[in-house]
mmCIF file of C-alpha atoms and ligand atoms in Angstrom:
data_model
loop_
_atom_site.group_PDB
_atom_site.id
_atom_site.type_symbol
_atom_site.label_atom_id
_atom_site.label_comp_id
_atom_site.label_asym_id
_atom_site.label_seq_id
_atom_site.Cartn_x
_atom_site.Cartn_y
_atom_site.Cartn_z
ATOM 1 C CA MET A 1 29.619 14.265 5.300
ATOM 2 C CA ASN A 2 28.466 13.049 1.884
ATOM 3 C CA GLY A 3 25.980 15.842 1.203
ATOM 4 C CA GLU A 4 22.961 13.629 1.998
ATOM 5 C CA LEU A 5 20.586 13.813 4.921
ATOM 6 C CA VAL A 6 20.026 10.446 6.574
ATOM 7 C CA ARG A 7 16.418 9.674 7.358
ATOM 8 C CA LYS A 8 14.233 6.916 8.701
ATOM 9 C CA GLY A 9 12.524 4.530 6.256
ATOM 10 C CA ILE A 10 8.894 5.068 5.257
ATOM 11 C CA LEU A 11 6.190 2.485 4.648
ATOM 12 C CA PHE A 12 3.977 3.889 1.871
ATOM 13 C CA ILE A 13 0.611 2.127 1.709
ATOM 14 C CA LEU A 14 -1.733 2.441 -1.249
ATOM 15 C CA ILE A 15 -5.317 1.528 -0.421
ATOM 16 C CA GLY A 16 -8.430 1.624 -2.558
ATOM 17 C CA PRO A 17 -11.194 -0.429 -4.101
ATOM 18 C CA ALA A 18 -10.768 -2.693 -7.106
ATOM 19 C CA ALA A 19 -9.817 -0.774 -10.240
ATOM 20 C CA SER A 20 -8.762 2.351 -8.342
ATOM 21 C CA GLY A 21 -5.368 2.188 -10.073
ATOM 22 C CA LYS A 22 -3.234 0.871 -7.188
ATOM 23 C CA SER A 23 -1.213 -1.697 -9.160
ATOM 24 C CA THR A 24 -0.413 0.634 -12.040
ATOM 25 C CA LEU A 25 0.659 3.402 -9.679
ATOM 26 C CA CYS A 26 2.841 0.996 -7.673
ATOM 27 C CA GLU A 27 4.558 -0.160 -10.862
ATOM 28 C CA ARG A 28 5.198 3.400 -11.959
ATOM 29 C CA LEU A 29 6.568 4.377 -8.568
ATOM 30 C CA VAL A 30 9.069 1.513 -8.335
ATOM 31 C CA THR A 31 10.116 2.156 -11.936
ATOM 32 C CA GLU A 32 10.766 5.807 -11.162
ATOM 33 C CA PHE A 33 12.466 5.209 -7.803
ATOM 34 C CA PRO A 34 14.249 1.849 -8.271
ATOM 35 C CA ASP A 35 17.108 2.676 -5.874
ATOM 36 C CA ASN A 36 15.100 3.638 -2.843
ATOM 37 C CA LEU A 37 11.592 2.221 -3.093
ATOM 38 C CA GLN A 38 10.856 -1.485 -2.836
ATOM 39 C CA TYR A 39 7.486 -3.113 -3.506
ATOM 40 C CA SER A 40 6.368 -5.555 -0.834
ATOM 41 C CA VAL A 41 4.983 -8.615 -2.649
ATOM 42 C CA SER A 42 2.131 -10.123 -0.619
ATOM 43 C CA VAL A 43 1.185 -13.782 -0.364
ATOM 44 C CA THR A 44 -2.323 -14.770 -1.446
ATOM 45 C CA SER A 45 -4.431 -17.877 -1.700
ATOM 46 C CA ARG A 46 -6.378 -16.496 -4.666
ATOM 47 C CA ALA A 47 -5.710 -17.724 -8.203
ATOM 48 C CA PRO A 48 -3.634 -15.503 -10.509
ATOM 49 C CA ARG A 49 -5.573 -13.252 -12.885
ATOM 50 C CA ALA A 50 -4.615 -12.830 -16.518
ATOM 51 C CA GLY A 51 -1.422 -10.812 -16.781
ATOM 52 C CA GLU A 52 -0.339 -11.307 -13.182
ATOM 53 C CA ILE A 53 3.209 -12.532 -12.664
ATOM 54 C CA PRO A 54 3.932 -14.961 -9.790
ATOM 55 C CA GLY A 55 6.559 -13.528 -7.451
ATOM 56 C CA LYS A 56 5.983 -10.024 -8.801
ATOM 57 C CA SER A 57 2.247 -9.378 -8.472
ATOM 58 C CA TYR A 58 1.841 -11.823 -5.571
ATOM 59 C CA HIS A 59 3.312 -15.033 -4.234
ATOM 60 C CA PHE A 60 0.429 -17.339 -5.192
ATOM 61 C CA VAL A 61 -0.030 -20.284 -2.822
ATOM 62 C CA SER A 62 -2.772 -22.749 -1.957
ATOM 63 C CA ARG A 63 -5.047 -22.040 0.987
ATOM 64 C CA ASP A 64 -3.406 -24.914 2.896
ATOM 65 C CA ASP A 65 0.049 -23.502 2.264
ATOM 66 C CA PHE A 66 -1.103 -20.031 3.384
ATOM 67 C CA GLU A 67 -2.587 -21.439 6.584
ATOM 68 C CA ALA A 68 0.584 -23.441 7.301
ATOM 69 C CA ARG A 69 2.708 -20.302 6.876
ATOM 70 C CA ARG A 70 0.331 -18.429 9.144
ATOM 71 C CA GLU A 71 0.698 -21.151 11.787
ATOM 72 C CA ARG A 72 4.477 -20.808 11.551
ATOM 73 C CA GLY A 73 4.138 -17.081 12.266
ATOM 74 C CA GLU A 74 5.556 -16.015 8.893
ATOM 75 C CA PHE A 75 3.096 -13.135 8.435
ATOM 76 C CA PHE A 76 3.415 -9.665 9.847
ATOM 77 C CA GLU A 77 -0.310 -9.256 9.156
ATOM 78 C CA TRP A 78 -2.946 -11.044 7.140
ATOM 79 C CA GLU A 79 -6.620 -10.542 6.203
ATOM 80 C CA GLU A 80 -9.365 -12.396 4.396
ATOM 81 C CA THR A 81 -10.992 -10.476 1.526
ATOM 82 C CA HIS A 82 -13.428 -11.748 -1.124
ATOM 83 C CA GLY A 83 -13.033 -15.202 0.427
ATOM 84 C CA ASN A 84 -9.266 -15.245 -0.213
ATOM 85 C CA LEU A 85 -6.368 -14.896 2.195
ATOM 86 C CA TYR A 86 -3.791 -12.126 1.809
ATOM 87 C CA GLY A 87 -0.760 -11.488 3.968
ATOM 88 C CA THR A 88 2.511 -9.613 4.250
ATOM 89 C CA LEU A 89 5.561 -11.632 5.202
ATOM 90 C CA GLN A 90 7.592 -10.520 8.204
ATOM 91 C CA SER A 91 10.657 -11.017 5.997
ATOM 92 C CA ASN A 92 9.422 -8.346 3.545
ATOM 93 C CA LEU A 93 9.543 -5.780 6.323
ATOM 94 C CA LEU A 94 12.876 -6.921 7.694
ATOM 95 C CA ASP A 95 14.537 -7.087 4.253
ATOM 96 C CA GLY A 96 13.189 -3.652 3.354
ATOM 97 C CA ILE A 97 14.317 -2.103 6.602
ATOM 98 C CA SER A 98 17.795 -3.644 6.377
ATOM 99 C CA SER A 99 18.193 -2.562 2.739
ATOM 100 C CA GLY A 100 17.570 1.050 3.795
ATOM 101 C CA LYS A 101 14.821 1.437 1.178
ATOM 102 C CA ASP A 102 11.326 2.792 1.662
ATOM 103 C CA LEU A 103 8.680 0.126 1.238
ATOM 104 C CA LEU A 104 5.542 0.273 -0.881
ATOM 105 C CA PHE A 105 2.472 -1.777 0.004
ATOM 106 C CA GLN A 106 -0.839 -2.372 -1.703
ATOM 107 C CA ILE A 107 -3.065 -3.723 1.042
ATOM 108 C CA ASP A 108 -6.609 -3.332 2.316
ATOM 109 C CA ILE A 109 -7.788 -0.647 4.728
ATOM 110 C CA ARG A 110 -7.807 -2.951 7.772
ATOM 111 C CA GLY A 111 -4.186 -3.907 7.171
ATOM 112 C CA ALA A 112 -3.274 -0.246 6.651
ATOM 113 C CA ILE A 113 -4.868 0.830 9.941
ATOM 114 C CA ASN A 114 -2.997 -1.982 11.640
ATOM 115 C CA TYR A 115 0.333 -0.729 10.259
ATOM 116 C CA LYS A 116 -0.464 2.861 11.174
ATOM 117 C CA ARG A 117 -1.172 1.795 14.734
ATOM 118 C CA GLN A 118 2.142 -0.039 14.983
ATOM 119 C CA PHE A 119 4.369 2.471 13.168
ATOM 120 C CA PRO A 120 2.556 5.831 13.454
ATOM 121 C CA ASP A 121 5.580 7.935 12.423
ATOM 122 C CA ASN A 122 6.788 5.707 9.602
ATOM 123 C CA VAL A 123 3.575 4.815 7.790
ATOM 124 C CA VAL A 124 2.044 7.025 5.089
ATOM 125 C CA THR A 125 -1.382 5.951 3.855
ATOM 126 C CA ILE A 126 -2.808 7.036 0.508
ATOM 127 C CA PHE A 127 -6.412 6.098 -0.255
ATOM 128 C CA LEU A 128 -7.211 6.049 -3.979
ATOM 129 C CA LEU A 129 -10.806 6.668 -4.971
ATOM 130 C CA PRO A 130 -12.234 5.914 -8.407
ATOM 131 C CA PRO A 131 -14.327 8.948 -9.486
ATOM 132 C CA SER A 132 -17.615 7.011 -9.168
ATOM 133 C CA PHE A 133 -19.087 3.525 -8.826
ATOM 134 C CA GLU A 134 -19.967 3.694 -12.505
ATOM 135 C CA ALA A 135 -16.339 4.420 -13.433
ATOM 136 C CA MET A 136 -15.283 1.534 -11.214
ATOM 137 C CA ARG A 137 -17.752 -0.814 -12.906
ATOM 138 C CA LYS A 138 -16.538 0.251 -16.370
ATOM 139 C CA ARG A 139 -12.885 -0.249 -15.428
ATOM 140 C CA LEU A 140 -13.572 -3.665 -13.923
ATOM 141 C CA CYS A 141 -15.557 -4.818 -16.954
ATOM 142 C CA GLY A 142 -12.899 -3.375 -19.270
ATOM 143 C CA ARG A 143 -10.347 -5.750 -17.729
ATOM 144 C CA GLY A 144 -12.112 -8.712 -19.286
ATOM 145 C CA ALA A 145 -14.691 -11.244 -18.207
ATOM 146 C CA VAL A 146 -15.928 -10.464 -14.697
ATOM 147 C CA ASP A 147 -18.979 -12.354 -13.533
ATOM 148 C CA GLN A 148 -21.839 -10.607 -11.747
ATOM 149 C CA GLN A 149 -21.095 -12.336 -8.446
ATOM 150 C CA GLU A 150 -17.490 -11.143 -8.481
ATOM 151 C CA LEU A 151 -18.619 -7.621 -9.379
ATOM 152 C CA THR A 152 -21.089 -7.573 -6.484
ATOM 153 C CA ARG A 153 -18.400 -8.798 -4.090
ATOM 154 C CA ARG A 154 -15.997 -6.081 -5.155
ATOM 155 C CA PHE A 155 -18.666 -3.369 -4.770
ATOM 156 C CA ASP A 156 -19.521 -4.690 -1.303
ATOM 157 C CA THR A 157 -15.853 -4.543 -0.317
ATOM 158 C CA ALA A 158 -15.576 -1.008 -1.713
ATOM 159 C CA ARG A 159 -18.618 0.072 0.354
ATOM 160 C CA ALA A 160 -17.109 -1.471 3.487
ATOM 161 C CA GLU A 161 -13.804 0.340 2.852
ATOM 162 C CA TYR A 162 -15.609 3.642 2.240
ATOM 163 C CA ALA A 163 -17.523 3.181 5.497
ATOM 164 C CA MET A 164 -14.230 2.705 7.318
ATOM 165 C CA LEU A 165 -12.730 5.728 5.562
ATOM 166 C CA LEU A 166 -15.641 7.873 6.785
ATOM 167 C CA LYS A 167 -15.332 6.449 10.282
ATOM 168 C CA VAL A 168 -11.705 7.520 10.627
ATOM 169 C CA TYR A 169 -12.409 11.054 9.334
ATOM 170 C CA ARG A 170 -12.061 12.688 12.732
ATOM 171 C CA ASP A 171 -9.412 10.307 13.879
ATOM 172 C CA SER A 172 -6.445 12.231 12.572
ATOM 173 C CA GLY A 173 -3.315 10.155 12.526
ATOM 174 C CA LYS A 174 -5.044 7.078 11.131
ATOM 175 C CA PHE A 175 -5.231 8.367 7.607
ATOM 176 C CA ASP A 176 -3.017 10.690 5.647
ATOM 177 C CA TYR A 177 -4.046 11.229 2.014
ATOM 178 C CA VAL A 178 -7.053 10.696 -0.245
ATOM 179 C CA VAL A 179 -6.607 11.053 -4.014
ATOM 180 C CA VAL A 180 -9.356 10.732 -6.632
ATOM 181 C CA ASN A 181 -8.111 8.873 -9.694
ATOM 182 C CA LYS A 182 -9.882 10.578 -12.604
ATOM 183 C CA ASP A 183 -6.860 10.711 -14.832
ATOM 184 C CA LEU A 184 -4.001 8.264 -14.314
ATOM 185 C CA ASP A 185 -1.155 10.647 -15.249
ATOM 186 C CA LYS A 186 -2.447 13.414 -12.973
ATOM 187 C CA THR A 187 -3.023 10.932 -10.167
ATOM 188 C CA TYR A 188 0.507 9.627 -10.585
ATOM 189 C CA ASP A 189 1.857 13.194 -10.326
ATOM 190 C CA GLU A 190 -0.063 13.670 -7.078
ATOM 191 C CA VAL A 191 1.101 10.387 -5.583
ATOM 192 C CA ARG A 192 4.758 10.937 -6.509
ATOM 193 C CA ALA A 193 4.525 14.453 -5.037
ATOM 194 C CA ILE A 194 3.330 12.880 -1.772
ATOM 195 C CA VAL A 195 6.272 10.454 -1.820
ATOM 196 C CA ILE A 196 8.761 13.249 -2.420
ATOM 197 C CA ALA A 197 7.235 15.594 0.185
ATOM 198 C CA GLU A 198 6.986 12.879 2.841
ATOM 199 C CA ARG A 199 10.648 12.031 2.338
ATOM 200 C CA ALA A 200 11.605 15.619 3.153
ATOM 201 C CA ARG A 201 9.655 15.858 6.424
ATOM 202 C CA TYR A 202 11.865 17.092 9.216
ATOM 203 C CA LEU A 203 10.674 14.489 11.710
ATOM 204 C CA ARG A 204 12.092 11.715 9.522
ATOM 205 C CA ILE A 205 15.602 13.092 9.406
ATOM 206 C CA GLU A 206 18.161 11.735 11.870
ATOM 207 C CA LEU A 207 19.335 14.444 14.276
ATOM 208 C CA GLU A 208 23.016 13.563 13.808
ATOM 209 C CA SER A 209 22.641 14.084 10.112
ATOM 210 C CA VAL A 210 21.050 17.533 10.598
ATOM 211 C CA LYS A 211 23.808 18.463 13.045
ATOM 212 C CA GLN A 212 26.448 17.713 10.440
ATOM 213 C CA PHE A 213 24.761 20.041 7.975
ATOM 214 C CA CYS A 214 24.228 22.763 10.538
ATOM 215 C CA GLU A 215 27.735 22.754 11.940
ATOM 216 C CA VAL A 216 29.136 26.159 11.126
ATOM 217 C CA THR A 217 32.847 26.211 10.532
ATOM 218 C CA ALA A 218 34.765 29.450 10.376
HETATM 219 P P1 5GP B 301 -6.928 -8.313 -5.197
HETATM 220 O O1 5GP B 301 -7.470 -9.692 -5.137
HETATM 221 O O2 5GP B 301 -7.815 -7.361 -5.936
HETATM 222 O O3 5GP B 301 -5.495 -8.284 -5.724
HETATM 223 O O4 5GP B 301 -6.816 -7.776 -3.688
HETATM 224 C C1 5GP B 301 -7.932 -7.729 -2.841
HETATM 225 C C2 5GP B 301 -7.607 -6.850 -1.645
HETATM 226 O O5 5GP B 301 -6.587 -7.444 -0.827
HETATM 227 C C3 5GP B 301 -7.059 -5.473 -2.035
HETATM 228 O O6 5GP B 301 -7.674 -4.488 -1.214
HETATM 229 C C4 5GP B 301 -5.598 -5.589 -1.727
HETATM 230 O O7 5GP B 301 -5.004 -4.330 -1.485
HETATM 231 C C5 5GP B 301 -5.643 -6.462 -0.474
HETATM 232 N N1 5GP B 301 -4.343 -7.052 -0.136
HETATM 233 C C6 5GP B 301 -3.380 -7.499 -0.978
HETATM 234 N N2 5GP B 301 -2.312 -7.936 -0.280
HETATM 235 C C7 5GP B 301 -2.593 -7.749 1.039
HETATM 236 C C8 5GP B 301 -1.862 -7.985 2.256
HETATM 237 O O8 5GP B 301 -0.729 -8.457 2.280
HETATM 238 N N3 5GP B 301 -2.499 -7.654 3.410
HETATM 239 C C9 5GP B 301 -3.751 -7.125 3.436
HETATM 240 N N4 5GP B 301 -4.265 -6.797 4.621
HETATM 241 N N5 5GP B 301 -4.469 -6.888 2.318
HETATM 242 C C10 5GP B 301 -3.899 -7.199 1.131
#
């Protein structure tokens, strides 16, 4: 026995509208837990934004390339949002699982519900809410030039995600956590607390591993 409990891997999924803080929180999480948390880089057909790093933020591909990959069955799941295609590669899941690390995803609510349905005991969903639409608008505009059409699209998507969030309210098991991001440091503390607590849940720990700890020797 090496003094460690062995447990099943967790898929942590951060969901939330534009400017809810998902990317920053993901970066902070993988920086704090580099040995046991791996970010799943999605593939997208949208163009990179200022500051985004290919291969780190996303794998940026053309729409044709995305569709060809989809035809080849490379995606575990994919969705179209704001007129762009986004998908998670099957290989991201397989590599993460075989490396023994927990995985961290930043995907939309439809993708998250899909994952939860397929891996109900291994998926933890965290929905991040900006404190208000006004705060969201300010954060989006603060990022640089955002045209009115893009802003409207992002608000429409946020409304659709909120509607889905309300719809699953009574459907326990589909959603786990909702955190309001008023202050980034406090929000980070909450999210990391969720990660730490979820890792200690009894249901995740392999029975053999518990038995080794509980074996009483005279
Ligand atoms: P953005 O263009 O702002 O980076 O992302 C738009 C939306 O697509 C966000 O809600 C983001 O979480 C979602 N998204 C990013 N990657 C994936 C993915 O692999 N699958 C799904 N279903 N949604 C994704």
